[in-house]
XYZ file of C-alpha atoms in Angstrom:
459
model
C 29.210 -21.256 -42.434
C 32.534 -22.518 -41.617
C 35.675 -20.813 -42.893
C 37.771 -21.849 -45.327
C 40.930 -22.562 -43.254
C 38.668 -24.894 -41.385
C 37.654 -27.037 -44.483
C 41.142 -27.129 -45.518
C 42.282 -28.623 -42.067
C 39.893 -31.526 -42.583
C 41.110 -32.417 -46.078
C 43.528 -34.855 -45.056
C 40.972 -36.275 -41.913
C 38.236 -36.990 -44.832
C 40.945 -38.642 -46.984
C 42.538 -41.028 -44.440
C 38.774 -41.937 -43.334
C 38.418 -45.660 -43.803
C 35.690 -45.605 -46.928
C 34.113 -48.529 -45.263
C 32.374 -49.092 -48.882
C 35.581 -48.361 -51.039
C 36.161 -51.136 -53.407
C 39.198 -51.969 -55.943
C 38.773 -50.884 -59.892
C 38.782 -52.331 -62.294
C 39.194 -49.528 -64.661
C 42.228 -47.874 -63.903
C 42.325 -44.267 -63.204
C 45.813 -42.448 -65.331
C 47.786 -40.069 -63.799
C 47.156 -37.061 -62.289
C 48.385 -34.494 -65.221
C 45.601 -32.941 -66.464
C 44.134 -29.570 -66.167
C 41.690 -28.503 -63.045
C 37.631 -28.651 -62.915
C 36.257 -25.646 -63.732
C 33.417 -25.560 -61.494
C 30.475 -23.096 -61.487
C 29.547 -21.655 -58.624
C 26.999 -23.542 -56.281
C 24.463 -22.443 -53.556
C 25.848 -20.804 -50.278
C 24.657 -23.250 -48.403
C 26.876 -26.268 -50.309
C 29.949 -26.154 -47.971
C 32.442 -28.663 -49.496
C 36.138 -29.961 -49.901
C 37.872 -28.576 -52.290
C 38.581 -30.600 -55.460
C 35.495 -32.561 -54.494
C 32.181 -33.363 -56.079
C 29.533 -35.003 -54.281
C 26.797 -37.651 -55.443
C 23.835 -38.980 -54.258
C 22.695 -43.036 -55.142
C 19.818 -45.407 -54.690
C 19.796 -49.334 -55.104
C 17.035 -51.938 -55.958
C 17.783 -53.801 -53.986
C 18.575 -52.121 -49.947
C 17.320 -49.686 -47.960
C 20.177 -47.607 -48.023
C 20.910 -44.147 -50.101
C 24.839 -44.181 -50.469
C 26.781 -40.725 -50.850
C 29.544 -40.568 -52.935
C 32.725 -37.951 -53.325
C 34.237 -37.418 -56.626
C 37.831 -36.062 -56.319
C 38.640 -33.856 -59.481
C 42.419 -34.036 -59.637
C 42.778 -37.632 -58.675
C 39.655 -38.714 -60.147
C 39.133 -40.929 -57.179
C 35.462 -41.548 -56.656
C 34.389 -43.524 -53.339
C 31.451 -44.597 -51.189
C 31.666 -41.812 -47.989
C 28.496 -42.674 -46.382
C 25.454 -44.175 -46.134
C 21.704 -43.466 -44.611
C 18.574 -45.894 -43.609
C 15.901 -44.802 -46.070
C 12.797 -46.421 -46.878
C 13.178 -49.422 -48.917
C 14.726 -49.671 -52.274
C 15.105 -46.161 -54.105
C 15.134 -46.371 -57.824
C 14.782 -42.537 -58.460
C 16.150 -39.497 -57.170
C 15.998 -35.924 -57.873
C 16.979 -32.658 -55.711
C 15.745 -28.937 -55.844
C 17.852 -26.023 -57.464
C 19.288 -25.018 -53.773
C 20.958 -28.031 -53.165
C 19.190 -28.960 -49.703
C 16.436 -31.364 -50.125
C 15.928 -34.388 -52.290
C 13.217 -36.038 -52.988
C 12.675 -40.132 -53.446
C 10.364 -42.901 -55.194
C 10.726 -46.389 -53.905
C 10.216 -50.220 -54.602
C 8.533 -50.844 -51.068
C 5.495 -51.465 -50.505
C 3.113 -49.962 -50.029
C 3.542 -47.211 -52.278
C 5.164 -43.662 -50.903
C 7.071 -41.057 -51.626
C 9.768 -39.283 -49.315
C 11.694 -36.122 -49.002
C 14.925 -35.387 -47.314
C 16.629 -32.437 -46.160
C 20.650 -32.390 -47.614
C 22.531 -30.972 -44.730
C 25.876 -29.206 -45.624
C 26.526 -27.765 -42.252
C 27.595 -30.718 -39.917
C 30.346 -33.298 -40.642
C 28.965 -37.029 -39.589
C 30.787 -38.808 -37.352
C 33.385 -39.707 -39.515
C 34.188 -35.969 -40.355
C 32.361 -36.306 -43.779
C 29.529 -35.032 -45.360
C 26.875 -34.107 -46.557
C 24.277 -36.117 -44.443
C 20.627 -36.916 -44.665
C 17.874 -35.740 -42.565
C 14.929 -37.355 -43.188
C 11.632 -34.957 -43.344
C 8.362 -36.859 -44.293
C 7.098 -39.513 -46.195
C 3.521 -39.667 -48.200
C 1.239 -42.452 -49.119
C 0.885 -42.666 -53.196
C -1.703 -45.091 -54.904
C 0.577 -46.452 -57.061
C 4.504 -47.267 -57.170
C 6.456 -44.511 -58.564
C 8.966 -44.764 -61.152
C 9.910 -40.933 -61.477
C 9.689 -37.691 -59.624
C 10.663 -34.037 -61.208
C 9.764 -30.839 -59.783
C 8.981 -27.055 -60.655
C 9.229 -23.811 -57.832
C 5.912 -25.225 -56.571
C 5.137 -28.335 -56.498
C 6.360 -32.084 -57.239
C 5.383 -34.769 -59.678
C 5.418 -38.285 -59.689
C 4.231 -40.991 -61.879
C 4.130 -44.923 -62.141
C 2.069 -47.534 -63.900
C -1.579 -46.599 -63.762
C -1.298 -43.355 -61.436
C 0.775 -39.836 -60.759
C 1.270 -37.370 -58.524
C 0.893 -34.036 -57.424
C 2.361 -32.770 -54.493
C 2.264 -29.120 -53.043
C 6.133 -28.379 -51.640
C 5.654 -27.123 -48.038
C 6.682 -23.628 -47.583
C 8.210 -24.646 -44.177
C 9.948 -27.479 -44.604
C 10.399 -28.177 -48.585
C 9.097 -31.120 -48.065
C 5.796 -33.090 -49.579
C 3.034 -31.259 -48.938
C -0.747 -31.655 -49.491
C -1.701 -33.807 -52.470
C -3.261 -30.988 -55.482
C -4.011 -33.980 -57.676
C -4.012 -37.623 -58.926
C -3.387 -38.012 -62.095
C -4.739 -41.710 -63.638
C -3.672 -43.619 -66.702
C -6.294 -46.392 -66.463
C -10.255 -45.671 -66.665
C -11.288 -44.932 -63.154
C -13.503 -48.027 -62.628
C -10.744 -50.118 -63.136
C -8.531 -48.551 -60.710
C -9.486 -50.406 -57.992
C -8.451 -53.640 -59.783
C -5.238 -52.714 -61.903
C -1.251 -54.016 -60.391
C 0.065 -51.200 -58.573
C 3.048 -52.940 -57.204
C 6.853 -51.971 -59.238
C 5.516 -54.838 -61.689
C 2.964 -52.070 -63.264
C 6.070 -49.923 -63.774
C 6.692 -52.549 -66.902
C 3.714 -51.697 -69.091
C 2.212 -48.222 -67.000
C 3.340 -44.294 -66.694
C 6.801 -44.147 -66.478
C 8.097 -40.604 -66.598
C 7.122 -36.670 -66.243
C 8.930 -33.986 -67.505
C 7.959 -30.126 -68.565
C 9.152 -27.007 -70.476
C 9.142 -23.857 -69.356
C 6.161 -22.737 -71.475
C 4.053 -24.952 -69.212
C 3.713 -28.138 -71.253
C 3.885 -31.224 -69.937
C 4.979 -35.068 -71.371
C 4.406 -38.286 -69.575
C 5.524 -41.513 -71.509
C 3.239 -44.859 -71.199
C 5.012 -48.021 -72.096
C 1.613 -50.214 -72.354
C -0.384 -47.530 -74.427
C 2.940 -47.156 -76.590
C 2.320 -43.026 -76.449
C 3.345 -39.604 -75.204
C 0.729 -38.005 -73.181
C 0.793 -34.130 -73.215
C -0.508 -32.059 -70.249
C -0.935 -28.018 -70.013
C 0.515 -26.767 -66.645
C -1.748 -24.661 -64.350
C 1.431 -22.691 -62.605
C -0.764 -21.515 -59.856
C -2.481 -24.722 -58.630
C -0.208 -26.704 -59.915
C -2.683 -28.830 -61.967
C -2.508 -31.062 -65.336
C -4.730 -30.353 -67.903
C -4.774 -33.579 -70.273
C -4.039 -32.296 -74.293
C -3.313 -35.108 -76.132
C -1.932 -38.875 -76.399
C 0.936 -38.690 -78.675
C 1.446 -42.606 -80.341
C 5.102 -43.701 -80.837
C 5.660 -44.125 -84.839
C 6.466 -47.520 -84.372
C 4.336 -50.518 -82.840
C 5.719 -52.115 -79.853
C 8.522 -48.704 -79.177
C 7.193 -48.529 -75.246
C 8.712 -44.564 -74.686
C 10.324 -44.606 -71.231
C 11.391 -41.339 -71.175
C 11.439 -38.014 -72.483
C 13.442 -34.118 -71.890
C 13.343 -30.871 -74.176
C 15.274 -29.718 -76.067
C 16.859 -26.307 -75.267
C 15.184 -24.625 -77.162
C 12.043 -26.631 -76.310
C 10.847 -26.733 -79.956
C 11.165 -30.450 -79.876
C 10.572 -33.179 -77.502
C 13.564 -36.660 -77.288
C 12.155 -40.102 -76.507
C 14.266 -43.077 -75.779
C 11.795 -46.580 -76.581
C 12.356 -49.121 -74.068
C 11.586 -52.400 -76.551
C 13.484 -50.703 -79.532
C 16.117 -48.733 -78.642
C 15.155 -45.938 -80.911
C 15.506 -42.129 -79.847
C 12.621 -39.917 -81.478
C 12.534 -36.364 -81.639
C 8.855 -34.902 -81.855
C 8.228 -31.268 -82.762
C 5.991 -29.452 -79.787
C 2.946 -28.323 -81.297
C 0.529 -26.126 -78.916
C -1.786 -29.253 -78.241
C 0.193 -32.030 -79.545
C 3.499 -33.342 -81.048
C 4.122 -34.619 -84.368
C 7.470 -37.069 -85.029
C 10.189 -35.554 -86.816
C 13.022 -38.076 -86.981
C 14.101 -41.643 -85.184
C 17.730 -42.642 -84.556
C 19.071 -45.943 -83.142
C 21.207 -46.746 -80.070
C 22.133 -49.784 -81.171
C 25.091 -50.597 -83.572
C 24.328 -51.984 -86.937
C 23.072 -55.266 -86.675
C 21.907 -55.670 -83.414
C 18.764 -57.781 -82.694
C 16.907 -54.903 -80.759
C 15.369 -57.548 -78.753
C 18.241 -58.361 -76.716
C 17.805 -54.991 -75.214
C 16.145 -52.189 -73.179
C 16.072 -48.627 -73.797
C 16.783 -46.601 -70.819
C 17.288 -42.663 -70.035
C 18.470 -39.934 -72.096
C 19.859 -36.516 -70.905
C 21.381 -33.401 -72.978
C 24.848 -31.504 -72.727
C 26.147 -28.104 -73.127
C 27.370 -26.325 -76.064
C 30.561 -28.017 -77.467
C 32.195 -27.145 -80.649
C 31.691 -29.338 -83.482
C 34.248 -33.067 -83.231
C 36.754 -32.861 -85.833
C 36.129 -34.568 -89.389
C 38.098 -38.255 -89.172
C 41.370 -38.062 -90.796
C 42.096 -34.745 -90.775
C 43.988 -32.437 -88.217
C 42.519 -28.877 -88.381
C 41.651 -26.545 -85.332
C 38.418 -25.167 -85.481
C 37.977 -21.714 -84.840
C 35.900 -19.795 -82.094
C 33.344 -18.433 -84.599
C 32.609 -21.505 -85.504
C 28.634 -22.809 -84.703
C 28.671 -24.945 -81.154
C 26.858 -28.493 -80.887
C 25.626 -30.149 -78.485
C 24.757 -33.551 -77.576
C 21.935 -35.838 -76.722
C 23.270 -38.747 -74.844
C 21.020 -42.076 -74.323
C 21.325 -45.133 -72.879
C 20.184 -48.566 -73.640
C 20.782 -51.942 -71.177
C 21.905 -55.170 -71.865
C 18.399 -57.554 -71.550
C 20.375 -60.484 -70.121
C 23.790 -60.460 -68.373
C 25.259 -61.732 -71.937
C 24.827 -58.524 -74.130
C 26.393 -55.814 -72.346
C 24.362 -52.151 -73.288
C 25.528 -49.076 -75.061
C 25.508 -45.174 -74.504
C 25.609 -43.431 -77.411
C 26.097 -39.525 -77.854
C 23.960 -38.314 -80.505
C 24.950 -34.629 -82.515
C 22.377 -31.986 -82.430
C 22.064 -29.077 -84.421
C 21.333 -25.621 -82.842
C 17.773 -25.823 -83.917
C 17.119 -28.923 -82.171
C 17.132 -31.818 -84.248
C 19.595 -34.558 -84.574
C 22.040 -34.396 -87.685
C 21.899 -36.433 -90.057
C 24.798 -37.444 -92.654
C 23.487 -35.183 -95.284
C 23.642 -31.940 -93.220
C 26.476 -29.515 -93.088
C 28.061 -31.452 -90.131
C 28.712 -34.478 -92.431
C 31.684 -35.694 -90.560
C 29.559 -36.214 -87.540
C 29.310 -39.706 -86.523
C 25.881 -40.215 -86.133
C 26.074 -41.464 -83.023
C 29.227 -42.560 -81.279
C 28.032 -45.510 -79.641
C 29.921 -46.654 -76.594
C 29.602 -50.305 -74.694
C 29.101 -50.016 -70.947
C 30.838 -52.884 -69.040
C 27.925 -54.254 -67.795
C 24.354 -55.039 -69.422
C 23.635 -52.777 -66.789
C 20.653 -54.568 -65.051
C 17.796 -52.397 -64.158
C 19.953 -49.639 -64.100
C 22.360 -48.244 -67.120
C 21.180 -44.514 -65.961
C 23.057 -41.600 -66.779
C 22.979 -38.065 -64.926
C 25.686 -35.677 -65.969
C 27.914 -33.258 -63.592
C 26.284 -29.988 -64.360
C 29.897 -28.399 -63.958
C 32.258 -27.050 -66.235
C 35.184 -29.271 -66.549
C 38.550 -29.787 -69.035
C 38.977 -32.534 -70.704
C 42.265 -34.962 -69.714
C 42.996 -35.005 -73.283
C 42.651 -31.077 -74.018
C 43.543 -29.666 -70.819
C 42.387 -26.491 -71.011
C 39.785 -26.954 -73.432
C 36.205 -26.306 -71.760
C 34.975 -29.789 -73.922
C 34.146 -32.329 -71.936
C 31.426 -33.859 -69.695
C 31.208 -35.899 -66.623
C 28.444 -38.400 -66.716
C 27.801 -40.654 -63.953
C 26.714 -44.217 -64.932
C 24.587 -46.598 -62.654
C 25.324 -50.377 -62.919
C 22.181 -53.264 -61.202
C 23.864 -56.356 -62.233
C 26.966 -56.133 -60.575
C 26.557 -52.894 -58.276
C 29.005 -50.213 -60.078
C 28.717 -46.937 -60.147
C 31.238 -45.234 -63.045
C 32.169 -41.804 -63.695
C 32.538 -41.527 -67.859
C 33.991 -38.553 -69.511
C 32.960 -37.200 -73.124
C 35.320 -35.624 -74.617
C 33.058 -33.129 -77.643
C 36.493 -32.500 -79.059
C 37.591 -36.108 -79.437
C 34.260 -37.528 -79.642
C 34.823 -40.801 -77.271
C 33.990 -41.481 -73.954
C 36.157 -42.975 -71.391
C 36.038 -44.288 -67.692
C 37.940 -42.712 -65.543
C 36.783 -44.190 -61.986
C 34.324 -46.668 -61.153
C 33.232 -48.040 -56.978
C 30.945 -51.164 -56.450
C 28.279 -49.281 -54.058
C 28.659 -51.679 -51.340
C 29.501 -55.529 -50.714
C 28.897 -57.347 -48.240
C 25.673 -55.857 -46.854
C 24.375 -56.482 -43.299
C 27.382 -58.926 -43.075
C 26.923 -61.268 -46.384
C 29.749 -60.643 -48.620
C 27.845 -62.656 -50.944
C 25.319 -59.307 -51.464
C 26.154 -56.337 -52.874
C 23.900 -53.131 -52.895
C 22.950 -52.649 -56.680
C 22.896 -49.125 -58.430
C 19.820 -47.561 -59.384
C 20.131 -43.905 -59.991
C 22.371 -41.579 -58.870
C 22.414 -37.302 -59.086
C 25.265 -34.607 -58.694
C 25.236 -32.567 -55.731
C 27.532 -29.890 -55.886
């Protein structure tokens, strides 16, 4: 590991690096004044700048995977770097270590890849991390999503999923332990498995810690429960969950903390359901809206959705109390929703949940609650409008001090942003406070620009 004297010497180097990809704002970052990141402590093997965050991207439309650093005091983020990859990457995720990542892509034909995150060498322009590229496997179908446990990786998209073994040696894609199919097996051989099955197919996989497992299907309009074998890594199929509405589509789904209940996002409605987990099945509990009042739901797409820490409950409108320590901590479900056409611009709303799970409503104890604060991105957002947040703990600019706030990075497709927003739980807003188009001019044309597709915290 290199010492810290030695990192410090290259602070100013990485700074006066020409960010070849560095573009102007257009949402100005305020001054400086504001209370230092808190940041947990990350994996010995993440050597990095001080006051820095790192950040991972994909486009839809290059070959490249972009990495970003996020400066905490001057809340500068920029484009450091970039890395050949293998075709358009729409999805990203990385293990709990911090040293590989794995990708889905748009290319064809289908595959999945895996890549080690090296924190040990500075590139050539005395920045880092890099990207070392490990191995890439053939899939049936395009992927639109990739999660893993300890063990093993999963993957699904339109009529097919995945599941991968993680090589011991490497941490890479191993041997295939199963295919998982959404179509009946005789039609396989027929069905789209290009990106444009990703519309109406599979289109997520996530799992709780008790071993359950939820894949949403857009064209069957359902939730489809699986029981996890932890040793072979298998899916057992439970149930097909229907949305409570005709024509919802469920994109995608995460547990609650507790993991008593299970959040959708729709992609044709815009609605976020909450479904209580039975032990073969889920039943729907409640349904909340993205939109504002009055929105035709038809101008737009539900996207992701993603939970927060523990905050302490916003104060009620119109009146200036402190609340006190003892006091019961929310936290948030934040979802997204894009724009259908360049004309309506999409929304990401932060919904309140209660400490048993579900979202509150007006008539609960939390009355005061907006229910949710709905924000309008700059963009429709494209493709893209997808939301990771900094798994840090961070101070708010307008409560220094005050442990309240998250960062959430925000992907833009239709013009090629990439925004850091912050959430204030205390204030109950969000705010940008730095945005960077990924990259214009690509391979020489200024007239293209490398458009956002998903992007993940490092460390």
């Amino acid at each position: 590991m290199r010492s810290g004297g030695y990192v410090q010497s290259h602070v100013q180097s990485l700074m006066a690096a020409p960010y070849i990809f560095a573009s102007t704002m257009p949402y100005p970052v305020q001054g400086t004044d504001y209370a230092q990141s808190m940041i947990d402590a990350v994996p010995e093997t993440c050597i990095k700048l001080p006051n820095t965050l790192y950040l991972i991207s994909g486009s839809f439309n290059v070959i490249f995977l972009y990495i970003l650093a996020f400066n905490t005091q001057t809340r500068q983020l920029n484009v450091i770097g970039r890395t050949d990859a293998f075709g358009p990457h729409q999805y990203l995720t990385r293990n709990t270590a911090i040293d590989r990542l794995y990708t889905t892509t748009w290319a064809w034909p289908p595959t999945l890849s895996s890549w080690l995150i090296n924190w040990n060498e500075w590139d050539a322009y005395e920045r880092y991390p890099t990207l070392e590229h490990l191995n890439i496997v053939p899939i049936t179908s395009t992927s639109s999503y990739i999660t893993l446990t300890d063990s093993h990786i999963y993957s699904v998209g339109g009529p097919t999923g995945e599941v991968h073994q993680i090589d011991p040696s490497s941490k890479g894609f191993g041997e295939m332990a199963q295919q998982l199919l959404y179509v009946d097996p005789d039609e396989l051989p027929s069905e789209d498995k290009t990106r444009s099955a990703l519309r109406n197919g599979s289109h997520a996989v996530e799992f709780t810690t008790a071993g359950f497992a939820f894949v949403p299907h857009l064209g069957r309009n359902s939730i489809w429960m699986y029981k996890l074998d932890r040793l072979s890594g298998k899916l057992t199929f439970l149930s097909e969950n229907k949305s409570p509405r005709e024509g919802d589509a469920p994109r995608h789904v995460i547990p609650s903390s507790n993991e008593k209940y299970l959040y959708s996002v729709t992609e044709h409605t815009s609605f976020v359901d909450v479904y209580e987990i039975a032990d073969d099945h889920l039943e729907h509990r409640q349904s909340a809206s993205i939109l504002p009042p009055g929105s035709d739901q038809h101008n737009y797409r539900g996207d992701t959705l993603r939970l927060s820490r523990k905050h302490f409950p916003l104060r009620p409108p119109e009146q200036d109390i402190q609340w006190s320590e003892e006091q019961e901590p929310v936290s948030y479900l934040f979802a997204t929703t894009r724009g259908a056409t360049s004309e309506y611009k999409g929304y990401l709303a932060a919904f309140a949940i209660s400490s048993d799970g579900l979202i509150l409503n007006p008539s609960d104890q939390f009355s005061h609650l907006p229910l949710p604060h709905i924000f309008q991105t700059p963009t429709s957002g494209g493709k893209a409008n997808a939301i990771e947040l900094a798994p840090y703990k961070i101070s708010s600019r307008s409560t220094p001090g005050s442990d309240d706030a998250e960062w959430i990075v925000l992907t833009d497709s239709e013009e090629g942003w990439i925004f850091i927003v912050e959430w204030s739980g205390k204030r109950g807003s969000f705010e940008i406070i730095s945005s960077v188009l990924l990259e214009v001019g690509v391979d020489g044309d200024w007239n293209k620009r490398a458009l956002a597709s998903h992007a993940i915290w490092l460390a």
